[in-house]
CSV table of N, CA and C in Angstrom, one decimal:
chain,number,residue,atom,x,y,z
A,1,UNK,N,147.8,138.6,121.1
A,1,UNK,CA,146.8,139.6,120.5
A,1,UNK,C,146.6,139.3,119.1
A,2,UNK,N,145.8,139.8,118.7
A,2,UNK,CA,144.7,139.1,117.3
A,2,UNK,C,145.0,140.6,116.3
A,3,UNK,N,145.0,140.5,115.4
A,3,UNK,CA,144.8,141.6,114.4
A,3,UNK,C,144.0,143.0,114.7
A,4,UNK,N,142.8,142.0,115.1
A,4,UNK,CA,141.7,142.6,115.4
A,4,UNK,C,141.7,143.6,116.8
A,5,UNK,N,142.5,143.3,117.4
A,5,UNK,CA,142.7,144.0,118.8
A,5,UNK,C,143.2,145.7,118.4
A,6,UNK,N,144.1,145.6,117.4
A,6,UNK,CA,144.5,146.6,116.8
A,6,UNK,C,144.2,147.3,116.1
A,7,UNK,N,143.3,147.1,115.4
A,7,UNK,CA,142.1,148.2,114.7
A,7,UNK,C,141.5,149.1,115.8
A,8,UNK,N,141.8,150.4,114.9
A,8,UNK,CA,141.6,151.6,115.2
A,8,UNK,C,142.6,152.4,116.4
A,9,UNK,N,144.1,151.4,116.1
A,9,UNK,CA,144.2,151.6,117.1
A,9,UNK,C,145.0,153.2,116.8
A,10,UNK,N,145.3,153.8,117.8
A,10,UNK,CA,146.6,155.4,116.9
A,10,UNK,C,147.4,156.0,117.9
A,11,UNK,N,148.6,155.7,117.2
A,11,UNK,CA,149.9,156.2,118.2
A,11,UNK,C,149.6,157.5,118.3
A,12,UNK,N,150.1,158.4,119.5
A,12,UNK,CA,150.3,159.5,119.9
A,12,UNK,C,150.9,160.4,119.0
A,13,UNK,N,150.1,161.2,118.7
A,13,UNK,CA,151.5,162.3,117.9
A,13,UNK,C,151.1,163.5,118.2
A,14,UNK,N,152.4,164.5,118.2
A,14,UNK,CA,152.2,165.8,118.7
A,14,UNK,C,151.4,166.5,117.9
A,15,UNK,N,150.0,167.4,118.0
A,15,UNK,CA,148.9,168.2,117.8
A,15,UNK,C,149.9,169.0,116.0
A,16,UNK,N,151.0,169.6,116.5
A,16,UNK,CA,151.2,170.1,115.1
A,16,UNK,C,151.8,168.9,113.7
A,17,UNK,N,151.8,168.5,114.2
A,17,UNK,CA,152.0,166.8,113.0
A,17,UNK,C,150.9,166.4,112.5
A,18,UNK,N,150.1,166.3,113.6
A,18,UNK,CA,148.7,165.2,113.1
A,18,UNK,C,147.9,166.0,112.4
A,19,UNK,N,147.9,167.1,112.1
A,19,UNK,CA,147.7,167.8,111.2
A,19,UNK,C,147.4,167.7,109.7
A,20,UNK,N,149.0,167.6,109.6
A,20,UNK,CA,149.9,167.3,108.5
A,20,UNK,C,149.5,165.7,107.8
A,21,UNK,N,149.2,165.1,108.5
A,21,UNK,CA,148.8,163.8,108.1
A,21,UNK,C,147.4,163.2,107.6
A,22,UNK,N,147.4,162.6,106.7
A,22,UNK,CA,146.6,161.9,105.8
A,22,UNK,C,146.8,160.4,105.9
A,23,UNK,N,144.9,160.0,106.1
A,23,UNK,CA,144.6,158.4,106.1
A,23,UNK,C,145.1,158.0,104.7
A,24,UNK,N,146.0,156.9,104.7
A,24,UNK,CA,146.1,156.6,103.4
A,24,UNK,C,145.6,155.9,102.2
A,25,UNK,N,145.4,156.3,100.8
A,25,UNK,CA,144.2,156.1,99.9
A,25,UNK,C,144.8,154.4,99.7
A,26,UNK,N,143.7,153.8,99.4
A,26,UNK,CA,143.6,152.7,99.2
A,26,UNK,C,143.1,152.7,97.6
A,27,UNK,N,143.9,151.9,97.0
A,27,UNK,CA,143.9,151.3,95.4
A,27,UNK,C,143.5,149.7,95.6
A,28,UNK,N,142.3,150.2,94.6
A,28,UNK,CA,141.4,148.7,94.4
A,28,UNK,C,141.4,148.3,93.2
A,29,UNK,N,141.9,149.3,92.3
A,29,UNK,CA,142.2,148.8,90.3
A,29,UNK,C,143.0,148.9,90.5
A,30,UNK,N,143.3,148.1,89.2
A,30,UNK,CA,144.5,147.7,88.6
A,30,UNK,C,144.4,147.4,86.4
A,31,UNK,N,145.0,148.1,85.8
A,31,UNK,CA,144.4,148.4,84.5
A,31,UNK,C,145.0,146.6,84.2
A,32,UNK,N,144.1,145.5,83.8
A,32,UNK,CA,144.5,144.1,83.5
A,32,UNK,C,145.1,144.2,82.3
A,33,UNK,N,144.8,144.5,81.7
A,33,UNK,CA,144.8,144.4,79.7
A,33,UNK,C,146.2,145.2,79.7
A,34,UNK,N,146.9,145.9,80.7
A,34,UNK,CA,148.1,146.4,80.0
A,34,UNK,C,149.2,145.6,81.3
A,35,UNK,N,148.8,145.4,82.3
A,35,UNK,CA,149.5,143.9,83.2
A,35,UNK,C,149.7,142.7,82.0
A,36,UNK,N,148.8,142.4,81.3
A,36,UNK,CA,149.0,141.2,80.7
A,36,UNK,C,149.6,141.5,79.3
A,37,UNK,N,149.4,142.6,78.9
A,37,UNK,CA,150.2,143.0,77.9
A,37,UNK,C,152.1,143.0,78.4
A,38,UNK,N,152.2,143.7,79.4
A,38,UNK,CA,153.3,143.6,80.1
A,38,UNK,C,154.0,142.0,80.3
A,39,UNK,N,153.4,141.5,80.9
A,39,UNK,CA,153.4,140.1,81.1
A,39,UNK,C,154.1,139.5,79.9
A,40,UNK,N,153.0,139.3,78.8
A,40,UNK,CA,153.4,138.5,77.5
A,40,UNK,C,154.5,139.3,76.7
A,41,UNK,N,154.6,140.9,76.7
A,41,UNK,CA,155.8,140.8,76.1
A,41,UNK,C,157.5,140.5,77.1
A,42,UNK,N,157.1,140.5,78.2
A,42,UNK,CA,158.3,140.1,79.1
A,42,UNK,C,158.3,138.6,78.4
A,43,UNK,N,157.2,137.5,78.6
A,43,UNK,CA,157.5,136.0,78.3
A,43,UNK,C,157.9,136.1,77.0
A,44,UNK,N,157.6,136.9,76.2
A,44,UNK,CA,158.0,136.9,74.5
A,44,UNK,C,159.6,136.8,74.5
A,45,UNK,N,159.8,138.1,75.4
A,45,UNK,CA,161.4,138.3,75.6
A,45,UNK,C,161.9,137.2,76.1
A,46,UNK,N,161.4,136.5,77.2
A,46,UNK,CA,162.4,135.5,77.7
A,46,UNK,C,162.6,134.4,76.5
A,47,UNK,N,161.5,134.0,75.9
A,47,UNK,CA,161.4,132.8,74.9
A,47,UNK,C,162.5,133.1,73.5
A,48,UNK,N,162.7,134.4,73.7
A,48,UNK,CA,163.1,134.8,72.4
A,48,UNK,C,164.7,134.1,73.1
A,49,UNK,N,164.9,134.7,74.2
A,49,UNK,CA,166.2,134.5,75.3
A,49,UNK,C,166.8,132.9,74.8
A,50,UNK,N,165.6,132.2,75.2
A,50,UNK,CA,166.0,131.1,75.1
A,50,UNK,C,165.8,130.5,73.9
A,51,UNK,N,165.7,130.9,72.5
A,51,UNK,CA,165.3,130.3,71.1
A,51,UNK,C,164.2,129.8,71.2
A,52,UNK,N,163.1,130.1,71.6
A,52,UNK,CA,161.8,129.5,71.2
A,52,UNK,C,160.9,130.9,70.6
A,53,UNK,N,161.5,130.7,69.4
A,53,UNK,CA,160.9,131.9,68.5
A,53,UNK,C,159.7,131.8,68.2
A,54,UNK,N,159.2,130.4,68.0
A,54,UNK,CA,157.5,130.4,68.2
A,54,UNK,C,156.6,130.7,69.7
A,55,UNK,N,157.5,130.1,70.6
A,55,UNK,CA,156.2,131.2,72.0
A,55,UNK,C,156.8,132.4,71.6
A,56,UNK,N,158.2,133.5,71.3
A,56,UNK,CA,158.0,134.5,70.9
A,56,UNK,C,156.9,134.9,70.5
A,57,UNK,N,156.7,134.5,69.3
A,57,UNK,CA,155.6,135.1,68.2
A,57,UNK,C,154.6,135.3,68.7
A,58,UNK,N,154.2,133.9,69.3
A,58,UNK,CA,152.6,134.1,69.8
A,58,UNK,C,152.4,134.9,71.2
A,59,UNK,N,153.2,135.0,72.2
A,59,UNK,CA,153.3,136.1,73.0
A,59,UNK,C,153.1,136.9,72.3
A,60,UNK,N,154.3,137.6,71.2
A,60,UNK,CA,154.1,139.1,71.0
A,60,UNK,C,152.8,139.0,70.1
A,61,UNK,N,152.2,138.6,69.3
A,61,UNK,CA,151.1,138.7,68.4
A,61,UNK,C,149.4,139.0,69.5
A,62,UNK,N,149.6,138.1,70.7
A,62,UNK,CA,149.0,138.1,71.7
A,62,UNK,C,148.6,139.5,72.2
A,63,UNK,N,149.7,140.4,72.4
A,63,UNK,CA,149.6,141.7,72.6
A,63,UNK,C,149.0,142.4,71.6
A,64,UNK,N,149.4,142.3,70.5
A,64,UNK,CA,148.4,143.0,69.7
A,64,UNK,C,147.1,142.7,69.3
A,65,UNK,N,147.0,141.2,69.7
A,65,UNK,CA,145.1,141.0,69.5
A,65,UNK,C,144.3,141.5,70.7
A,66,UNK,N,145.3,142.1,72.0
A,66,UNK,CA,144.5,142.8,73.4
A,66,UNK,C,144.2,143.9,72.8
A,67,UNK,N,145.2,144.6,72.5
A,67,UNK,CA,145.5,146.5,72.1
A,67,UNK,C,145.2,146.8,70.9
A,68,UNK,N,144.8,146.0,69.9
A,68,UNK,CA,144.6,146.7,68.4
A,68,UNK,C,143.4,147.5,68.8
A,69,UNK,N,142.0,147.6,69.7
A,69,UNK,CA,141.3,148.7,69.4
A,69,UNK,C,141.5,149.5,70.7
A,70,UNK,N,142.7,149.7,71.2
A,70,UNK,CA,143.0,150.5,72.4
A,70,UNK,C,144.2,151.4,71.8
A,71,UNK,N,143.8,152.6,72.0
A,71,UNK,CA,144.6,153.5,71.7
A,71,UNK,C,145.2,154.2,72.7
A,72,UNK,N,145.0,154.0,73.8
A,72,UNK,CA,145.8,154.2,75.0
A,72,UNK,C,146.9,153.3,75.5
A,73,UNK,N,147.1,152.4,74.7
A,73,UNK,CA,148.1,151.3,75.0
A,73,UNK,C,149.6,151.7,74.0
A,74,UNK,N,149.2,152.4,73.2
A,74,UNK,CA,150.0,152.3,72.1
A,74,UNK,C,151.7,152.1,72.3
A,75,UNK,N,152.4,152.1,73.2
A,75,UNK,CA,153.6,151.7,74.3
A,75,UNK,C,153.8,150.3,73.9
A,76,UNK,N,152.5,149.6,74.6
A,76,UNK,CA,152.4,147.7,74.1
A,76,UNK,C,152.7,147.7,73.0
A,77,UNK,N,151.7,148.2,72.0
A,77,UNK,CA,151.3,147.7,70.8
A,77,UNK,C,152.8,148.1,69.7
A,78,UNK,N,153.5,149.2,70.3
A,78,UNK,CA,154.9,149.6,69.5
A,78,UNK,C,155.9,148.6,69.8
A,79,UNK,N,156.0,148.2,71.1
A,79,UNK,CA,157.2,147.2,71.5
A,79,UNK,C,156.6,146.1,71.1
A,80,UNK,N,155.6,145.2,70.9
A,80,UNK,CA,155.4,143.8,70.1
A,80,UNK,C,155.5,144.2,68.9
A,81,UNK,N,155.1,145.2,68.2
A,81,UNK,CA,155.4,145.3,66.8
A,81,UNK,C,156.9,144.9,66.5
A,82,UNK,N,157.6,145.9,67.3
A,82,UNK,CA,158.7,145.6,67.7
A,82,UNK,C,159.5,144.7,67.6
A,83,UNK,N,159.4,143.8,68.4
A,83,UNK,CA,159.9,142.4,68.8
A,83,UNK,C,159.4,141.8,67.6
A,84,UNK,N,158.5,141.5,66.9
A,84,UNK,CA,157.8,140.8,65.6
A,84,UNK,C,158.7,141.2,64.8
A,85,UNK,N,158.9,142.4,64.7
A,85,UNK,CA,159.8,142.7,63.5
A,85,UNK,C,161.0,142.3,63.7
A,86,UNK,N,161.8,142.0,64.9
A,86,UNK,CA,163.2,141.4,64.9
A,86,UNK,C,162.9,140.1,64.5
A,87,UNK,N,162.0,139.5,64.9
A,87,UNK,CA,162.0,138.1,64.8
A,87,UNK,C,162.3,138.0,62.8
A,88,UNK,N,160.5,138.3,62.6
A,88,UNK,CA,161.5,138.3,60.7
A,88,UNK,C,162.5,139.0,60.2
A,89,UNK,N,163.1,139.8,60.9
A,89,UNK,CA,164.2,140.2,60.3
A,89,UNK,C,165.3,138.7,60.4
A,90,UNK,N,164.9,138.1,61.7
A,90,UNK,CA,166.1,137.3,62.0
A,90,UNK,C,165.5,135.7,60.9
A,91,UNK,N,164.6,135.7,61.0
A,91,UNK,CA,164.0,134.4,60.4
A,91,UNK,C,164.5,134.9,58.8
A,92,UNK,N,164.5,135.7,58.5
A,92,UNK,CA,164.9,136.0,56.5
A,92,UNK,C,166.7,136.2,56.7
A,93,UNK,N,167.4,136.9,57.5
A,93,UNK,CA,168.2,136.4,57.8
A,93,UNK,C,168.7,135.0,57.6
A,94,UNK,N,168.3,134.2,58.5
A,94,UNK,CA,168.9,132.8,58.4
A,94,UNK,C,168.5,132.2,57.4
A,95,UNK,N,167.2,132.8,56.6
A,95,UNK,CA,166.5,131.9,55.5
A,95,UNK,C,167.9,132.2,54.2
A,96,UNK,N,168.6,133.4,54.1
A,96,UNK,CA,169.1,133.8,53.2
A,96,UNK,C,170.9,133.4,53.4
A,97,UNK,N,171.5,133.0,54.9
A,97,UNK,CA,172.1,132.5,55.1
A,97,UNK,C,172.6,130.8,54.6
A,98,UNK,N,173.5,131.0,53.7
A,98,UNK,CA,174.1,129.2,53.1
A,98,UNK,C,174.4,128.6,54.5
């Protein structure tokens, strides 16, 4: 049998249940710009993981050239600040370390 054989198909249920039941809503968005915000600061994190403080940077800097005129992101835009700011703390750090 094919996919197609089964459309429309509907199990039996007793009269006081089916009631109770709802076809379920189908989601067709998805907000991109805060997925990819998400995204780049995860890869910021991993690069940071593994000492590549420059894809850091540019991941997290990335996020803030999506979100600087979104003010509904502001979640993103605090955690890359964030992460930016560890990084120079850690880069003046080692600069100031003999």
């Amino acid at each position: 049998m094919t996919d197609h054989q089964y459309e429309g198909f509907v199990l039996p249920m007793p009269v006081k249940l089916e009631r109770l039941v709802t076809a379920p809503a189908t989601r067709l968005s998805v907000d991109v710009r805060a997925m990819a915000a998400s995204c780049s600061l995860h890869a910021g994190q991993v690069a940071m993981g593994q000492g590549r403080v420059d894809l850091a940077r540019e991941a997290f800097s990335e996020v803030l050239t999506l979100h600087t005129q979104d003010e509904t992101s502001s979640f993103y835009l605090a955690q890359a600040k964030n992460f930016l700011a560890e990084i120079e703390n850690g880069v003046q750090i080692s600069l100031k370390t003999p």
